[in-house]
Structure formats: C-alpha cells, structure tokens
Short mmCIF file of C-alpha atoms in Angstrom, two decimals:
data_model
loop_
_atom_site.label_atom_id
_atom_site.label_comp_id
_atom_site.label_asym_id
_atom_site.label_seq_id
_atom_site.Cartn_x
_atom_site.Cartn_y
_atom_site.Cartn_z
CA MET A 12 121.63 105.86 134.85
CA LYS A 13 121.15 102.39 136.36
CA THR A 14 118.80 101.50 133.51
CA ILE A 15 121.34 102.59 130.89
CA ARG A 16 124.08 100.58 132.60
CA ARG A 17 121.84 97.52 132.64
CA TYR A 18 121.08 97.91 128.95
CA SER A 19 124.79 98.38 128.21
CA ARG A 20 125.68 95.13 129.96
CA ARG A 21 122.97 93.34 127.99
CA ALA A 22 124.22 94.83 124.74
CA VAL A 23 127.80 93.71 125.40
CA ALA A 24 126.65 90.20 126.32
CA LEU A 25 124.47 89.92 123.22
CA THR A 26 127.28 91.26 121.04
CA ALA A 27 129.67 88.63 122.34
CA THR A 28 127.06 85.90 121.84
CA ALA A 29 126.30 87.04 118.29
CA THR A 30 130.01 87.20 117.46
CA LEU A 31 130.63 83.67 118.67
CA PHE A 32 127.51 82.33 116.97
CA LEU A 33 128.30 83.84 113.58
CA ALA A 34 131.90 82.77 113.79
CA ASN A 35 130.96 79.23 114.83
CA THR A 36 128.45 78.76 112.02
CA ALA A 37 130.63 80.32 109.33
CA PHE A 38 133.90 78.75 110.47
CA ALA A 39 135.01 75.72 108.47
CA ALA A 40 137.27 73.04 109.90
CA PRO A 41 140.91 73.56 108.86
CA LYS A 42 142.73 71.06 106.72
CA GLU A 43 145.23 68.66 108.24
CA GLY A 44 148.69 70.07 108.56
CA VAL A 45 147.46 73.67 108.53
CA LYS A 46 147.79 75.64 111.74
CA SER A 47 144.31 76.66 112.81
CA LYS A 48 143.32 79.99 114.31
CA ASN A 49 140.79 80.48 117.03
CA MET A 50 137.49 82.09 116.08
CA LEU A 51 138.33 85.44 117.63
CA ASP A 52 141.47 85.75 115.52
CA GLN A 53 139.85 84.58 112.31
CA TRP A 54 136.65 86.59 112.51
CA VAL A 55 137.59 89.70 114.45
CA ILE A 56 141.29 90.35 115.04
CA ASP A 57 142.33 89.57 111.46
CA GLY A 58 140.10 92.42 110.34
CA GLY A 59 142.58 94.95 111.71
CA TRP A 60 141.93 98.12 113.64
CA THR A 61 138.82 98.89 111.56
CA MET A 62 137.06 96.11 113.47
CA ILE A 63 137.17 98.20 116.66
CA PRO A 64 134.61 100.83 115.51
CA LEU A 65 132.56 98.10 113.81
CA ILE A 66 132.25 96.01 116.98
CA LEU A 67 131.43 99.13 118.98
CA LEU A 68 128.80 99.99 116.40
CA LEU A 69 127.32 96.51 116.69
CA ALA A 70 127.14 96.88 120.47
CA LEU A 71 125.42 100.26 119.99
CA VAL A 72 122.84 98.73 117.64
CA ILE A 73 121.99 95.97 120.11
CA PHE A 74 121.75 98.50 122.94
CA LEU A 75 119.40 100.69 120.88
CA LEU A 76 117.19 97.73 120.00
CA ILE A 77 116.71 96.85 123.66
CA PHE A 78 116.34 100.46 124.79
CA ASN A 79 113.79 101.34 122.10
CA ALA A 80 111.79 98.16 122.66
CA THR A 81 111.49 99.10 126.34
CA ASN A 82 110.44 102.68 125.59
CA LEU A 83 107.84 101.60 123.03
CA LYS A 84 105.84 99.44 125.42
CA GLN A 85 102.10 99.97 125.41
CA GLU A 86 101.95 101.01 129.07
CA LYS A 87 104.25 103.96 128.39
CA TYR A 88 102.01 105.33 125.66
CA CYS A 89 98.33 104.41 125.96
CA PRO A 90 97.65 102.11 128.93
CA ALA A 91 94.21 100.52 128.81
CA GLU A 92 93.26 101.52 132.35
CA LEU A 93 94.07 105.20 131.88
CA LYS A 94 92.29 105.22 128.54
CA ALA A 95 89.12 103.73 130.04
CA ASN A 96 89.12 106.11 133.02
CA LEU A 97 89.60 109.19 130.85
CA MET A 98 86.91 108.05 128.47
CA GLN A 99 84.52 107.60 131.36
CA LEU A 100 85.21 111.10 132.67
CA MET A 101 84.77 112.68 129.26
CA SER A 102 81.52 110.80 128.70
CA GLU A 103 80.31 112.64 131.82
CA CYS A 104 81.79 115.93 130.54
CA ARG A 105 84.08 116.13 133.59
CA VAL A 106 86.88 117.88 131.70
CA ARG A 107 88.69 119.27 134.74
CA SER A 108 88.82 115.84 136.40
CA ALA A 109 90.14 114.35 133.15
CA ILE A 110 92.90 116.96 133.01
CA GLU A 111 93.91 116.29 136.61
CA MET A 112 94.01 112.54 136.06
CA ALA A 113 96.01 112.93 132.87
CA ALA A 114 98.49 115.33 134.47
CA SER A 115 99.27 112.73 137.15
CA SER A 116 100.29 110.17 134.51
CA PRO A 117 103.74 110.29 132.87
CA THR A 118 102.48 108.39 129.82
CA TYR A 119 102.23 109.85 126.33
CA LEU A 120 98.44 109.84 126.48
CA GLY A 121 98.45 111.53 129.89
CA ARG A 122 100.75 114.31 128.76
CA LEU A 123 98.80 114.76 125.51
CA VAL A 124 95.45 115.04 127.28
CA ALA A 125 96.84 117.41 129.91
CA TYR A 126 98.21 119.61 127.12
CA ALA A 127 95.18 119.62 124.83
CA LEU A 128 92.07 119.54 127.03
CA PRO A 129 92.65 122.98 128.66
CA ASN A 130 91.67 124.35 125.22
CA VAL A 131 88.10 123.08 125.62
CA ASP A 132 85.77 126.06 125.21
CA ALA A 133 82.53 125.71 127.20
CA MET A 134 81.21 128.82 125.44
CA ARG A 135 81.02 126.81 122.22
CA PRO A 136 78.86 123.81 123.15
CA GLU A 137 78.38 122.86 119.52
CA ASP A 138 82.04 121.75 119.16
CA LEU A 139 83.74 122.67 122.51
CA GLY A 140 86.43 124.56 120.62
CA LYS A 141 87.55 121.51 118.68
CA ASP A 142 89.71 123.57 116.31
CA ALA A 143 91.90 124.79 119.17
CA ILE A 144 92.14 121.26 120.53
CA GLU A 145 93.26 119.95 117.13
CA ASP A 146 95.92 122.68 116.93
CA SER A 147 97.24 121.78 120.37
CA ILE A 148 97.39 118.10 119.38
CA ALA A 149 99.44 119.01 116.32
CA ASP A 150 101.81 121.15 118.41
CA PHE A 151 102.26 118.42 121.01
CA THR A 152 102.93 115.61 118.54
CA THR A 153 105.39 117.76 116.60
CA ASN A 154 107.35 118.62 119.74
CA GLU A 155 107.29 115.07 121.08
CA ARG A 156 108.20 113.33 117.83
CA SER A 157 111.80 114.55 117.86
CA THR A 158 112.33 113.07 121.32
CA MET A 159 110.41 109.90 120.52
CA MET A 160 112.37 109.24 117.32
CA LYS A 161 115.81 110.27 118.62
CA TYR A 162 117.12 106.82 119.47
CA ILE A 163 115.15 105.11 116.71
CA ASN A 164 116.80 107.33 114.11
CA MET A 165 120.18 106.35 115.54
CA LEU A 166 119.50 102.83 114.26
CA ALA A 167 119.20 104.18 110.73
CA LEU A 168 122.41 106.17 111.18
CA ALA A 169 124.25 103.07 112.41
CA GLY A 170 122.92 101.06 109.49
CA GLN A 171 124.27 103.65 107.04
CA VAL A 172 127.64 104.14 108.70
CA ALA A 173 128.47 100.43 109.13
CA PRO A 174 128.80 99.58 105.39
CA MET A 175 130.93 102.70 104.92
CA LEU A 176 133.30 101.55 107.64
CA GLY A 177 133.35 98.11 106.05
CA LEU A 178 134.14 99.62 102.66
CA PHE A 179 136.89 101.70 104.24
CA GLY A 180 138.46 98.51 105.65
CA THR A 181 138.09 96.83 102.26
CA VAL A 182 139.92 99.64 100.49
CA GLN A 183 142.59 99.62 103.20
CA GLY A 184 143.10 95.87 102.80
CA MET A 185 143.31 96.03 99.01
CA VAL A 186 145.80 98.90 99.17
CA GLY A 187 147.93 96.78 101.49
CA ALA A 188 147.67 93.76 99.17
CA PHE A 189 148.75 95.72 96.11
CA ALA A 190 151.58 97.29 98.09
CA ILE A 191 152.87 93.81 98.94
CA LEU A 192 152.64 92.80 95.28
CA ALA A 193 154.53 95.90 94.25
CA GLU A 194 157.33 95.21 96.72
CA SER A 195 157.70 91.45 96.27
CA GLY A 196 156.83 91.23 92.59
CA GLN A 197 154.96 87.97 93.12
CA ALA A 198 151.69 86.80 94.62
CA ASP A 199 152.72 84.98 97.81
CA PRO A 200 149.48 83.86 99.54
CA THR A 201 151.05 84.01 102.99
CA GLN A 202 151.97 87.66 102.50
CA LEU A 203 148.61 88.63 101.03
CA ALA A 204 146.49 86.79 103.60
CA GLY A 205 146.53 89.59 106.19
CA SER A 206 145.46 92.32 103.78
CA ILE A 207 142.77 90.10 102.24
CA SER A 208 141.42 89.33 105.72
CA VAL A 209 141.06 93.05 106.39
CA ALA A 210 139.30 93.53 103.05
CA LEU A 211 136.78 90.72 103.57
CA LEU A 212 136.08 90.82 107.30
CA THR A 213 135.31 94.53 107.51
CA THR A 214 132.86 94.25 104.62
CA PHE A 215 131.30 91.18 106.24
CA TRP A 216 130.73 92.86 109.61
CA GLY A 217 129.60 96.13 108.03
CA LEU A 218 126.89 94.29 106.10
CA ILE A 219 125.85 92.26 109.15
CA ILE A 220 125.34 95.46 111.18
CA ALA A 221 123.39 97.12 108.36
CA ILE A 222 121.19 94.04 107.88
CA ILE A 223 120.31 94.15 111.57
CA ALA A 224 119.91 97.92 111.97
CA ILE A 225 117.94 98.99 108.89
CA PRO A 226 114.97 96.57 109.13
CA CYS A 227 114.77 97.11 112.90
CA PHE A 228 114.70 100.88 112.31
CA PHE A 229 111.64 100.63 110.07
CA PHE A 230 110.00 98.13 112.42
CA GLN A 231 110.42 100.29 115.53
CA LYS A 232 109.53 103.45 113.62
CA GLY A 233 106.26 101.81 112.62
CA ILE A 234 105.55 100.88 116.23
CA ALA A 235 106.27 104.44 117.39
CA ASN A 236 103.92 105.90 114.77
CA ALA A 237 101.21 103.42 115.72
CA ARG A 238 101.54 104.30 119.42
CA GLU A 239 101.30 108.02 118.64
CA ALA A 240 98.29 107.54 116.37
CA GLU A 241 96.52 105.47 119.04
CA CYS A 242 96.94 108.25 121.61
CA VAL A 243 95.76 110.94 119.20
CA ASN A 244 92.74 108.89 118.14
CA THR A 245 91.87 108.23 121.79
CA LEU A 246 91.88 111.94 122.60
CA GLN A 247 89.78 112.76 119.55
CA GLU A 248 87.31 110.07 120.54
CA MET A 249 87.12 111.52 124.05
CA VAL A 250 86.38 115.00 122.72
CA ASN A 251 83.76 113.70 120.28
CA THR A 252 82.12 111.79 123.11
CA SER A 253 81.78 114.96 125.19
CA ILE A 254 80.44 116.90 122.20
CA ASN A 255 77.80 114.27 121.59
CA VAL A 256 76.77 114.30 125.25
CA VAL A 257 76.48 118.10 125.35
CA ASN A 258 74.46 118.20 122.15
CA ALA A 259 72.41 115.07 122.76
CA GLU A 260 69.10 116.88 123.21
CA ALA A 261 69.67 119.11 120.19
CA GLN A 262 70.50 116.08 118.04
CA LEU A 263 67.40 114.21 119.23
CA ALA A 264 65.26 117.28 118.51
CA ARG A 265 66.18 117.05 114.83
CA ILE A 266 65.00 113.44 114.60
CA PRO A 267 61.23 113.10 114.06
CA GLU A 268 59.29 110.78 116.33
CA GLY A 269 57.29 109.47 113.41
CA LEU A 270 56.07 110.26 109.95
CA VAL A 271 52.71 111.85 109.30
#
C-alpha cells in the first residue's frame, strides 16, 4: 500500500510537470491588446469536462510506467547470484538443495525452479524426466503470464481509450459550435471560441496520451518477455547440466580413445 501511494504521488507530480512543459512549449505569446489566459486555462480548463478523464488517464499512464519499470527489474526475475548458486547445485546433481534454495526466493526464477524441479525423475537417468519438467515449465509460465502482463496491458488499454475520449470531446465541441451558428445565424469568433477549444484540446491530449502509452506498452512487453525467456532458459540449462553430469561416463564410453 505504501509503495502504491508513493507511485501515485510520483505520477501526479510527473503529470503536473508534463502539463506545464507541454503548455509552455506550445503556448505562443498573445498579441498586444488581447487579454491573455494563463496556461492552465488555455491548455486544460478550456477543454471542458472531457479533460477530467483525460488528465486522470494521463496520471494513470505515468503511474503504470513507473510501477511496471519497478516490477520488471532484473533482480525480481533472474538475479545473477541466485542463478549462479542454482547452477552450481545442479552441476553437482543436488536437486533437493536447489529446490530448497529456490523456494526461499520470491523471484520469478526461484518460483519457477521450485515448481518444476520436483518433477525430476531419478529413475530415468538418461533424461531425468525432462518431458515432465518441460510440461511444468509451460504450466507455470502460462499461469504467471496473466499476472505479469496485467498492468502492462493496461497501458495498451489506456492508449486505445485516450483517442476515443479525445474524439468524443471533438464531436461535443463541434456540436456546440454548430448549435451557436444555428442560433446566432453568423460566425462570431468570440462565441465559437469555447466550442472550438473543446474540439481541439481534447483531441490534442488524447493523442499525447496515446503516443506515450502505446510505444511504452510494446517496450515493457518486450522486457517482460525477455525476462521470462531468460528464466526459462536458465532452468533448461540447469537440467541439461545435471543430465550431462549423470550420463558423463556413458557419453565418454561412446567416444573411442583412438583409431586403429
């Protein structure tokens, strides 16, 4: 809970910073004699009530980026020290010790090893029951992937919803502009300005959110897949190492000492 609150505060702060930065860079100096608006009015408030869900969506995207980046750290998936220790144990065929060490680690690799290695079959020294181990790896990765991708997929959802909200605000603003034209019978810029602001600002912010969320979704998805593949490959390498150790003498027996 404390971690989530900390990430939420960071997301709000980054959202405010991004809002001010974009408004400052895109804001042009007003002409003389024209009453200027502050940046908050011109780039947020003038967008109407549709800006409320858009700003909340932007804060959610920033929160998800920070949260996912923290969860995808190397030490939470395949830490080098744990990998080396498990590899050493499996090179000595100490399967039970490897399971105990893995079970004490909350990492992805630790949980994967603790789930898969109990399927090692000492009655089959030629492959140590590798088929059953592969099946358990598939079951584990399938079950874990939904949890692992939960918050990453939310980035894709946010990136798809944001342009729709922006388009909704655009349609709302254009409907308001045409309603003013129908009532007044003339195009008075001062009367149309509010509706046009709604139409443009919501589209602007919807596209900004999508531009941030969609590429970051694919980037973090790629990292998650790479972390999972590294853990799976590590376990397979551990099992192959034990198989080679168990069958070392048999493999050497097939190799001739010399040629007659």
